[in-house]
């Protein structure tokens, strides 16, 4: 059974810092891995999608990596801003079940 | 021009009532989903439809019945609501193994 874990559960950093959010999954049979952002009381916004054949994806200040063999992904945020404050969710699309399995998220606070 | 839209955004109702949440996507995707986000913010899949056919049905009480009249719509009907049904319900759509796009959520409160 696929399980997705995100560490840390919460993170607080001063503005301008570079930071890394971690995601691990137990079953390497995945189609893709997706990082989302969720603001309080809002829906999920897709940030980056990494297909199983890819190692990383970049969008602006965000870079996501994928190491299928070790069951890990990281989301790197460069030069963090207060507007980056949100909950970041990692999800893997299981190759065996076709289900998108979510981690419990990392809640990020960037202080001005 | 919202990609995935769901209504209502908020729903407050009494135990035992029946209610529906509607979802529509204009992205031309073949696959639609319903997810439940509980009070601890954990997201769990409930149902998935591909081209109007049910492909994923998690262990969800049969009081929950999804209906897909066409591939752009996936509605969720809930019978005999219980307190534990209170949550935020998210609709999403994608191509079969592609990127998911979510609606804004429907917050259901059962009193």
Coordinates of N, CA and C in Angstrom, one line a residue:
Chain A
X1 N 0.8 -1.2 0.0 CA 0.0 0.0 0.0 C 0.9 1.2 0.0
X2 N 0.6 2.2 -0.9 CA 1.4 3.4 -1.1 C 1.1 4.3 0.1
X3 N 2.2 4.8 0.7 CA 2.1 5.8 1.8 C 3.0 6.9 1.5
X4 N 2.5 8.1 1.7 CA 3.3 9.4 1.4 C 3.5 10.1 2.7
X5 N 4.7 10.5 3.0 CA 5.0 11.2 4.2 C 5.8 12.5 3.9
X6 N 5.4 13.6 4.6 CA 6.0 14.8 4.4 C 6.6 15.3 5.7
X7 N 7.9 15.7 5.6 CA 8.6 16.2 6.7 C 9.3 17.5 6.3
X8 N 9.2 18.6 7.2 CA 8.5 18.6 8.5 C 7.1 18.9 8.3
X9 N 6.3 18.8 9.3 CA 4.9 19.1 9.3 C 4.6 20.6 9.2
X10 N 5.6 21.4 9.8 CA 5.5 22.8 9.8 C 6.9 23.4 9.8
X11 N 7.0 24.6 9.2 CA 8.3 25.2 9.0 C 8.1 26.7 9.0
X12 N 8.9 27.4 9.8 CA 8.9 28.9 9.8 C 10.3 29.4 9.5
X13 N 10.3 30.3 8.5 CA 11.6 30.8 8.1 C 11.5 32.3 7.9
X14 N 12.7 33.0 8.0 CA 12.6 34.5 7.7 C 12.6 34.7 6.2
X15 N 12.1 35.8 5.8 CA 12.1 36.1 4.3 C 13.5 36.1 3.8
X16 N 13.5 35.6 2.5 CA 14.8 35.6 1.8 C 15.6 34.2 1.9
X17 N 15.2 33.4 2.8 CA 15.9 32.1 3.0 C 15.5 31.2 1.9
X18 N 16.5 30.3 1.5 CA 16.2 29.2 0.6 C 15.8 28.0 1.5
X19 N 14.8 27.2 1.1 CA 14.3 26.1 1.9 C 14.0 24.9 1.1
X20 N 13.9 23.8 1.8 CA 13.6 22.5 1.1 C 12.5 21.8 1.9
X21 N 11.5 21.3 1.2 CA 10.5 20.5 1.7 C 10.7 19.1 1.2
X22 N 10.4 18.2 2.1 CA 10.7 16.8 1.8 C 9.4 15.9 1.7
X23 N 9.5 15.0 0.8 CA 8.3 14.1 0.6 C 8.9 12.7 0.3
X24 N 8.4 11.7 1.0 CA 8.9 10.3 0.7 C 7.7 9.4 0.5
X25 N 7.9 8.4 -0.3 CA 6.8 7.4 -0.7 C 7.3 6.0 -0.6
X26 N 6.5 5.1 -0.3 CA 6.9 3.7 0.0 C 7.0 2.8 -1.2
X27 N 6.2 3.1 -2.2 CA 6.1 2.3 -3.4 C 6.6 3.0 -4.6
X28 N 7.7 2.5 -5.2 CA 8.3 3.3 -6.3 C 7.6 3.1 -7.6
X29 N 6.5 2.3 -7.7 CA 5.8 2.2 -8.9 C 4.8 3.3 -9.0
X30 N 5.3 4.4 -9.6 CA 4.4 5.6 -9.7 C 4.4 6.1 -11.1
X31 N 3.3 6.8 -11.5 CA 3.3 7.4 -12.8 C 3.9 8.8 -12.8
X32 N 3.6 9.5 -11.7 CA 4.1 10.8 -11.6 C 4.0 11.3 -10.1
X33 N 4.6 12.4 -9.8 CA 4.6 13.0 -8.5 C 4.2 14.5 -8.7
X34 N 3.3 15.0 -7.9 CA 2.9 16.4 -8.1 C 3.0 17.1 -6.8
X35 N 3.4 18.4 -6.9 CA 3.5 19.3 -5.7 C 2.3 20.3 -5.9
X36 N 1.6 20.5 -4.8 CA 0.5 21.5 -4.7 C 0.7 22.5 -3.6
X37 N 0.1 23.6 -3.8 CA 0.0 24.6 -2.7 C -1.5 24.8 -2.3
X38 N -1.7 24.9 -1.0 CA -3.1 25.1 -0.6 C -3.0 26.3 0.4
X39 N -3.7 27.4 0.1 CA -3.9 28.5 1.0 C -5.1 28.3 1.9
X40 N -5.1 28.8 3.1 CA -6.2 28.6 4.0 C -7.6 28.8 3.4
X41 N -8.5 27.8 3.5 CA -9.8 28.0 3.0 C -10.0 27.9 1.5
X42 N -8.9 27.5 0.8 CA -8.9 27.5 -0.6 C -8.7 26.1 -1.2
X43 N -8.8 26.0 -2.5 CA -8.5 24.7 -3.1 C -7.0 24.6 -3.3
X44 N -6.6 23.5 -4.1 CA -5.2 23.2 -4.3 C -4.8 23.8 -5.6
X45 N -3.6 24.3 -5.7 CA -3.0 24.9 -6.9 C -1.8 24.0 -7.3
X46 N -1.8 23.5 -8.5 CA -0.7 22.6 -8.9 C 0.5 23.5 -9.1
X47 N 1.6 23.1 -8.6 CA 2.9 23.8 -8.7 C 3.8 23.2 -9.7
X48 N 4.1 21.9 -9.5 CA 5.0 21.2 -10.4 C 4.5 19.7 -10.5
X49 N 4.7 19.2 -11.7 CA 4.4 17.8 -12.0 C 5.7 17.1 -12.5
X50 N 6.1 16.1 -11.9 CA 7.3 15.3 -12.4 C 6.8 14.0 -12.8
X51 N 7.0 13.6 -14.1 CA 6.7 12.3 -14.6 C 7.7 11.3 -14.1
X52 N 7.4 10.0 -14.0 CA 8.3 9.0 -13.4 C 9.6 8.9 -14.1
X53 N 9.6 9.3 -15.4 CA 10.9 9.2 -16.1 C 11.8 10.5 -16.0
X54 N 11.3 11.5 -15.3 CA 12.0 12.7 -15.1 C 12.7 12.7 -13.7
X55 N 13.7 13.6 -13.6 CA 14.4 13.8 -12.4 C 14.1 15.0 -11.7
X56 N 13.7 16.1 -12.4 CA 13.4 17.3 -11.8 C 12.5 18.2 -12.7
X57 N 11.9 19.2 -12.1 CA 11.1 20.2 -12.9 C 11.3 21.5 -12.1
X58 N 11.3 22.6 -13.0 CA 11.6 23.9 -12.4 C 10.5 24.9 -12.9
X59 N 10.1 25.7 -12.0 CA 9.1 26.8 -12.3 C 9.4 28.0 -11.5
X60 N 10.0 29.0 -12.1 CA 10.4 30.2 -11.3 C 11.4 29.9 -10.2
X61 N 10.9 30.3 -9.0 CA 11.8 30.0 -7.8 C 11.7 28.6 -7.2
X62 N 10.8 27.8 -7.9 CA 10.6 26.5 -7.4 C 11.3 25.4 -8.2
X63 N 11.9 24.5 -7.5 CA 12.5 23.3 -8.2 C 12.1 22.1 -7.5
X64 N 11.6 21.1 -8.2 CA 11.2 19.8 -7.6 C 12.1 18.7 -8.2
X65 N 12.6 17.8 -7.3 CA 13.3 16.7 -7.8 C 12.6 15.4 -7.4
X66 N 13.0 14.4 -8.2 CA 12.4 13.1 -7.9 C 13.5 12.0 -8.0
X67 N 13.5 11.2 -7.0 CA 14.4 10.0 -7.0 C 13.5 8.8 -6.7
X68 N 13.1 8.1 -7.8 CA 12.1 7.0 -7.6 C 12.7 5.9 -6.8
X69 N 14.0 5.6 -7.1 CA 14.6 4.4 -6.4 C 14.6 4.5 -4.9
X70 N 14.8 5.7 -4.4 CA 14.9 5.9 -3.0 C 13.5 6.4 -2.4
X71 N 12.5 6.6 -3.3 CA 11.2 7.0 -2.9 C 11.2 8.4 -2.3
X72 N 11.9 9.3 -2.9 CA 12.0 10.7 -2.3 C 11.8 11.8 -3.4
X73 N 11.2 12.9 -2.9 CA 11.1 14.1 -3.7 C 11.4 15.3 -2.8
X74 N 12.0 16.3 -3.4 CA 12.2 17.5 -2.6 C 11.6 18.7 -3.4
X75 N 11.1 19.7 -2.7 CA 10.6 20.9 -3.3 C 11.5 22.0 -2.7
X76 N 12.3 22.6 -3.6 CA 13.2 23.7 -3.2 C 12.6 25.0 -3.6
X77 N 12.5 25.9 -2.6 CA 12.0 27.2 -2.8 C 13.2 28.2 -2.6
X78 N 13.5 29.0 -3.6 CA 14.6 29.9 -3.5 C 14.1 31.3 -3.1
X79 N 14.9 32.0 -2.3 CA 14.6 33.4 -1.9 C 13.1 33.5 -1.4
X80 N 12.8 32.8 -0.4 CA 11.4 32.8 0.1 C 10.8 34.1 0.4
X81 N 9.5 34.3 0.1 CA 8.8 35.5 0.3 C 7.5 35.3 1.2
X82 N 7.1 36.3 1.9 CA 5.9 36.1 2.8 C 4.7 35.5 2.0
X83 N 4.6 35.8 0.7 CA 3.5 35.3 -0.1 C 3.6 33.8 -0.4
X84 N 4.8 33.2 0.0 CA 4.9 31.8 -0.2 C 4.3 31.0 1.0
X85 N 3.9 31.7 2.0 CA 3.2 31.1 3.2 C 2.0 30.3 2.8
X86 N 1.9 29.0 3.0 CA 0.8 28.2 2.6 C 1.2 26.8 3.1
X87 N 0.2 25.9 2.8 CA 0.5 24.4 3.0 C 0.9 23.8 1.7
X88 N 2.0 23.1 1.7 CA 2.5 22.5 0.5 C 2.3 20.9 0.6
X89 N 1.6 20.4 -0.4 CA 1.2 19.0 -0.4 C 1.9 18.3 -1.6
X90 N 2.4 17.1 -1.3 CA 3.0 16.2 -2.3 C 2.0 15.1 -2.5
X91 N 1.9 14.7 -3.8 CA 1.0 13.6 -4.1 C 1.6 12.7 -5.2
X92 N 1.5 11.4 -5.0 CA 2.0 10.5 -6.0 C 0.9 9.7 -6.7
X93 N 1.0 9.6 -8.0 CA 0.0 8.8 -8.8 C 0.5 7.4 -8.8
X94 N -0.2 6.5 -8.1 CA 0.3 5.1 -8.0 C 0.1 4.4 -9.3
X95 N 1.2 3.7 -9.7 CA 1.1 3.0 -11.0 C 0.3 1.7 -10.8
X96 N 0.1 1.2 -9.6 CA -0.6 0.0 -9.4 C -2.1 0.2 -9.3
X97 N -2.5 1.3 -8.7 CA -3.9 1.5 -8.4 C -4.5 2.7 -9.2
X98 N -3.7 3.5 -9.8 CA -4.2 4.7 -10.5 C -4.7 5.8 -9.5
X99 N -4.4 5.6 -8.3 CA -4.9 6.6 -7.3 C -3.8 7.6 -7.0
X100 N -4.3 8.9 -6.8 CA -3.3 9.9 -6.3 C -3.4 10.0 -4.8
X101 N -2.2 9.6 -4.2 CA -2.1 9.5 -2.8 C -1.4 10.7 -2.3
X102 N -2.0 11.4 -1.3 CA -1.4 12.7 -0.7 C -0.6 12.4 0.5
X103 N 0.4 13.2 0.7 CA 1.0 13.4 2.0 C 0.1 14.3 2.9
X104 N 0.5 14.5 4.1 CA -0.3 15.4 5.0 C 0.1 16.8 4.9
X105 N 1.1 17.1 4.2 CA 1.5 18.5 3.9 C 2.5 19.1 4.9
X106 N 3.1 20.1 4.4 CA 4.0 20.9 5.2 C 3.5 22.4 5.2
X107 N 3.2 22.9 6.4 CA 2.7 24.3 6.5 C 3.9 25.2 6.7
X108 N 4.0 26.1 5.7 CA 5.2 27.0 5.7 C 4.7 28.4 6.0
X109 N 5.5 29.0 6.9 CA 5.3 30.4 7.2 C 6.6 31.1 7.0
X110 N 6.5 32.2 6.1 CA 7.7 33.0 5.8 C 7.5 34.3 6.5
X111 N 8.3 34.7 7.4 CA 8.1 35.9 8.2 C 8.9 37.1 7.5
X112 N 8.2 38.2 7.4 CA 8.8 39.4 6.8 C 10.0 39.9 7.6
Chain B
X1 N -14.2 32.0 -16.4 CA -13.5 31.0 -17.1 C -12.8 30.0 -16.2
X2 N -13.4 29.7 -15.0 CA -12.9 28.8 -14.0 C -12.7 27.4 -14.6
X3 N -11.6 26.8 -14.4 CA -11.3 25.5 -15.0 C -12.2 24.4 -14.4
X4 N -12.1 24.3 -13.0 CA -12.9 23.3 -12.3 C -13.8 24.1 -11.3
X5 N -15.1 24.0 -11.5 CA -16.0 24.8 -10.6 C -16.9 23.8 -9.9
X6 N -17.1 24.1 -8.6 CA -18.0 23.2 -7.8 C -18.9 24.1 -7.0
X7 N -20.2 23.7 -6.9 CA -21.2 24.4 -6.1 C -22.0 23.4 -5.3
X8 N -22.4 23.9 -4.1 CA -22.2 25.2 -3.5 C -20.8 25.2 -2.8
X9 N -20.3 26.4 -2.5 CA -19.1 26.5 -1.8 C -19.2 26.2 -0.3
X10 N -20.4 26.5 0.2 CA -20.6 26.2 1.6 C -22.0 25.6 1.7
X11 N -22.1 24.6 2.6 CA -23.4 23.9 2.8 C -23.5 23.6 4.2
X12 N -24.6 24.1 4.9 CA -24.9 23.8 6.3 C -26.2 23.1 6.3
X13 N -26.3 21.9 6.9 CA -27.5 21.2 6.9 C -27.7 20.3 8.2
X14 N -28.8 19.8 8.4 CA -29.1 19.0 9.5 C -28.8 17.5 9.3
X15 N -28.5 16.8 10.3 CA -28.3 15.3 10.2 C -29.6 14.7 9.6
X16 N -29.3 13.7 8.7 CA -30.5 13.0 8.1 C -30.9 13.5 6.8
X17 N -30.5 14.7 6.5 CA -30.9 15.3 5.2 C -30.1 14.7 4.1
X18 N -30.6 14.9 2.8 CA -29.9 14.5 1.6 C -29.4 15.8 0.9
X19 N -28.2 15.8 0.4 CA -27.6 17.0 -0.3 C -26.8 16.6 -1.4
X20 N -26.6 17.5 -2.4 CA -25.8 17.2 -3.5 C -24.8 18.4 -3.7
X21 N -23.6 18.0 -4.3 CA -22.6 19.0 -4.7 C -22.3 18.7 -6.1
X22 N -22.3 19.8 -6.9 CA -22.1 19.7 -8.3 C -20.7 20.1 -8.7
X23 N -20.1 19.5 -9.8 CA -18.8 19.8 -10.3 C -18.8 19.8 -11.8
X24 N -18.1 20.8 -12.3 CA -18.0 20.9 -13.8 C -16.6 21.3 -14.1
X25 N -16.0 20.8 -15.2 CA -14.7 21.2 -15.7 C -14.8 21.5 -17.2
X26 N -14.1 22.6 -17.5 CA -14.1 23.0 -18.9 C -12.7 22.8 -19.6
X27 N -11.9 21.9 -19.0 CA -10.6 21.6 -19.5 C -10.5 20.5 -20.6
X28 N -11.6 19.9 -20.8 CA -11.6 18.8 -21.8 C -11.0 17.5 -21.3
X29 N -10.8 17.4 -20.0 CA -10.2 16.2 -19.3 C -11.2 15.0 -19.4
X30 N -10.6 13.8 -19.4 CA -11.4 12.6 -19.4 C -11.7 12.1 -18.0
X31 N -10.9 12.5 -17.0 CA -11.0 11.9 -15.7 C -11.4 12.9 -14.7
X32 N -12.3 12.6 -13.8 CA -12.8 13.5 -12.7 C -12.8 12.7 -11.4
X33 N -12.6 13.5 -10.3 CA -12.4 12.9 -9.0 C -13.2 13.6 -8.0
X34 N -13.5 12.9 -6.9 CA -14.0 13.6 -5.6 C -13.0 13.2 -4.5
X35 N -12.5 14.2 -3.8 CA -11.6 14.0 -2.7 C -12.3 14.6 -1.4
X36 N -12.0 14.0 -0.3 CA -12.5 14.5 1.0 C -11.3 15.0 1.8
X37 N -11.4 16.2 2.3 CA -10.4 16.7 3.2 C -10.9 16.9 4.6
X38 N -10.4 16.1 5.5 CA -11.0 16.1 6.9 C -10.4 17.2 7.7
X39 N -10.8 17.2 9.0 CA -10.4 18.3 9.9 C -8.9 18.4 10.1
X40 N -8.2 17.3 9.9 CA -6.8 17.4 10.0 C -6.1 17.7 8.7
X41 N -6.9 18.1 7.7 CA -6.4 18.6 6.4 C -5.9 17.4 5.5
X42 N -6.2 16.2 5.9 CA -5.7 15.1 5.1 C -6.7 14.8 3.9
X43 N -6.1 14.8 2.7 CA -6.9 14.6 1.5 C -7.0 13.1 1.1
X44 N -8.2 12.6 0.9 CA -8.3 11.2 0.6 C -9.3 11.0 -0.6
X45 N -8.9 10.2 -1.6 CA -9.7 10.0 -2.7 C -11.0 9.3 -2.3
X46 N -12.1 9.7 -3.0 CA -13.4 8.9 -2.8 C -13.7 8.2 -4.0
X47 N -13.8 8.9 -5.1 CA -14.2 8.3 -6.4 C -13.4 8.9 -7.5
X48 N -13.3 8.1 -8.6 CA -12.7 8.6 -9.9 C -13.5 8.1 -11.0
X49 N -13.8 9.0 -12.0 CA -14.5 8.6 -13.2 C -13.7 8.9 -14.4
X50 N -13.6 8.0 -15.4 CA -13.0 8.2 -16.6 C -14.0 8.1 -17.7
X51 N -14.2 9.2 -18.4 CA -15.2 9.1 -19.5 C -16.6 8.6 -19.1
X52 N -17.0 9.1 -18.0 CA -18.3 8.7 -17.4 C -18.4 7.4 -16.7
X53 N -17.3 6.6 -16.8 CA -17.2 5.3 -16.1 C -16.5 5.3 -14.8
X54 N -17.1 4.7 -13.8 CA -16.4 4.7 -12.5 C -15.2 3.8 -12.5
X55 N -14.0 4.3 -12.2 CA -12.8 3.5 -12.2 C -12.2 3.4 -10.8
X56 N -12.5 4.3 -9.9 CA -12.0 4.1 -8.5 C -13.2 4.4 -7.6
X57 N -13.4 3.4 -6.7 CA -14.4 3.6 -5.7 C -13.8 3.2 -4.3
X58 N -13.4 4.1 -3.6 CA -12.8 3.8 -2.3 C -13.8 3.3 -1.3
X59 N -13.3 2.9 -0.1 CA -14.3 2.4 0.9 C -15.1 3.6 1.4
X60 N -16.1 3.9 0.7 CA -16.9 5.0 1.1 C -18.3 4.5 1.3
X61 N -19.0 5.0 2.4 CA -20.4 4.5 2.7 C -21.3 4.6 1.4
X62 N -22.2 3.7 1.2 CA -23.0 3.8 0.0 C -24.1 4.9 0.1
X63 N -24.0 5.7 1.2 CA -24.8 6.9 1.2 C -24.3 7.9 0.3
X64 N -23.0 7.7 -0.2 CA -22.4 8.6 -1.1 C -22.6 8.0 -2.5
X65 N -23.2 8.8 -3.4 CA -23.4 8.3 -4.8 C -22.9 9.3 -5.8
X66 N -21.9 9.0 -6.5 CA -21.5 10.0 -7.6 C -22.3 9.7 -8.8
X67 N -22.4 10.8 -9.6 CA -23.1 10.6 -10.9 C -22.4 11.5 -11.9
X68 N -22.1 10.9 -13.1 CA -21.4 11.6 -14.1 C -22.3 11.6 -15.4
X69 N -23.1 12.6 -15.6 CA -24.0 12.7 -16.8 C -23.2 12.8 -18.1
X70 N -22.0 13.4 -18.0 CA -21.1 13.5 -19.2 C -19.7 13.7 -18.6
X71 N -18.7 13.7 -19.5 CA -17.3 13.7 -19.0 C -16.9 15.0 -18.4
X72 N -17.7 16.1 -18.6 CA -17.4 17.4 -18.0 C -18.0 17.6 -16.7
X73 N -18.9 16.7 -16.2 CA -19.6 16.8 -15.0 C -19.5 15.6 -14.1
X74 N -19.3 15.9 -12.8 CA -19.3 14.8 -11.8 C -19.9 15.3 -10.5
X75 N -21.1 14.9 -10.2 CA -21.8 15.3 -9.1 C -21.8 14.3 -8.0
X76 N -21.9 14.8 -6.7 CA -21.8 13.9 -5.6 C -23.1 14.1 -4.8
X77 N -23.9 13.0 -4.6 CA -25.1 13.1 -3.8 C -24.8 12.3 -2.5
X78 N -25.3 12.9 -1.4 CA -25.1 12.2 -0.1 C -26.4 12.1 0.6
X79 N -26.8 10.9 0.9 CA -28.0 10.6 1.6 C -27.8 10.5 3.1
X80 N -28.8 10.8 3.9 CA -28.9 10.6 5.3 C -27.6 11.1 6.0
X81 N -27.3 12.4 5.8 CA -26.1 12.9 6.3 C -25.8 12.7 7.8
X82 N -24.6 12.4 8.1 CA -24.2 12.2 9.5 C -23.1 13.3 9.9
X83 N -23.0 13.4 11.2 CA -22.0 14.4 11.7 C -20.6 14.2 11.1
X84 N -20.2 13.0 11.0 CA -18.9 12.7 10.5 C -18.7 13.0 9.0
X85 N -19.7 13.4 8.3 CA -19.6 13.7 6.9 C -19.1 15.2 6.8
X86 N -19.1 15.9 7.9 CA -18.6 17.3 7.8 C -17.1 17.3 7.4
X87 N -16.9 18.0 6.3 CA -15.5 18.1 5.7 C -15.6 19.1 4.6
X88 N -14.4 19.2 3.9 CA -14.4 19.9 2.7 C -14.2 18.9 1.6
X89 N -15.1 19.0 0.6 CA -15.1 18.1 -0.5 C -14.5 18.8 -1.8
X90 N -13.5 18.2 -2.4 CA -12.9 18.8 -3.5 C -13.1 17.9 -4.8
X91 N -13.5 18.6 -5.8 CA -13.6 18.0 -7.1 C -12.3 18.3 -7.9
X92 N -11.8 17.3 -8.7 CA -10.6 17.6 -9.5 C -10.8 16.9 -10.9
X93 N -10.0 17.3 -11.8 CA -10.0 16.6 -13.1 C -8.6 16.5 -13.7
X94 N -8.4 15.6 -14.6 CA -7.1 15.4 -15.2 C -7.3 14.6 -16.5
X95 N -6.2 14.5 -17.3 CA -6.1 13.4 -18.2 C -5.7 12.2 -17.4
X96 N -5.8 11.0 -17.9 CA -5.7 9.8 -17.1 C -4.5 9.7 -16.2
X97 N -3.4 10.0 -16.7 CA -2.2 10.0 -15.8 C -1.5 11.3 -15.7
X98 N -2.3 12.3 -15.8 CA -1.7 13.7 -15.9 C -1.9 14.5 -14.7
X99 N -1.6 15.8 -14.9 CA -1.7 16.8 -13.8 C -3.1 17.0 -13.4
X100 N -3.3 17.0 -12.1 CA -4.7 17.2 -11.5 C -4.9 18.7 -11.3
X101 N -6.1 19.1 -11.6 CA -6.6 20.5 -11.3 C -7.8 20.4 -10.4
X102 N -7.7 21.2 -9.3 CA -8.7 21.1 -8.3 C -9.7 22.3 -8.3
X103 N -10.9 22.0 -7.9 CA -11.9 23.1 -7.6 C -11.6 23.8 -6.3
X104 N -12.4 24.8 -5.9 CA -12.1 25.5 -4.7 C -12.6 24.8 -3.5
X105 N -13.4 23.8 -3.6 CA -13.8 23.0 -2.5 C -15.3 23.4 -2.1
X106 N -15.9 22.5 -1.5 CA -17.3 22.7 -0.9 C -17.2 22.3 0.6
X107 N -17.4 23.3 1.4 CA -17.3 23.0 2.9 C -18.7 22.6 3.4
X108 N -18.8 21.3 3.8 CA -20.1 20.8 4.3 C -20.0 20.7 5.8
X109 N -21.0 21.3 6.4 CA -21.2 21.2 7.9 C -22.5 20.6 8.2
X110 N -22.4 19.5 8.9 CA -23.7 18.8 9.3 C -23.9 19.0 10.8
X111 N -25.1 19.5 11.1 CA -25.4 19.9 12.5 C -26.3 18.8 13.2

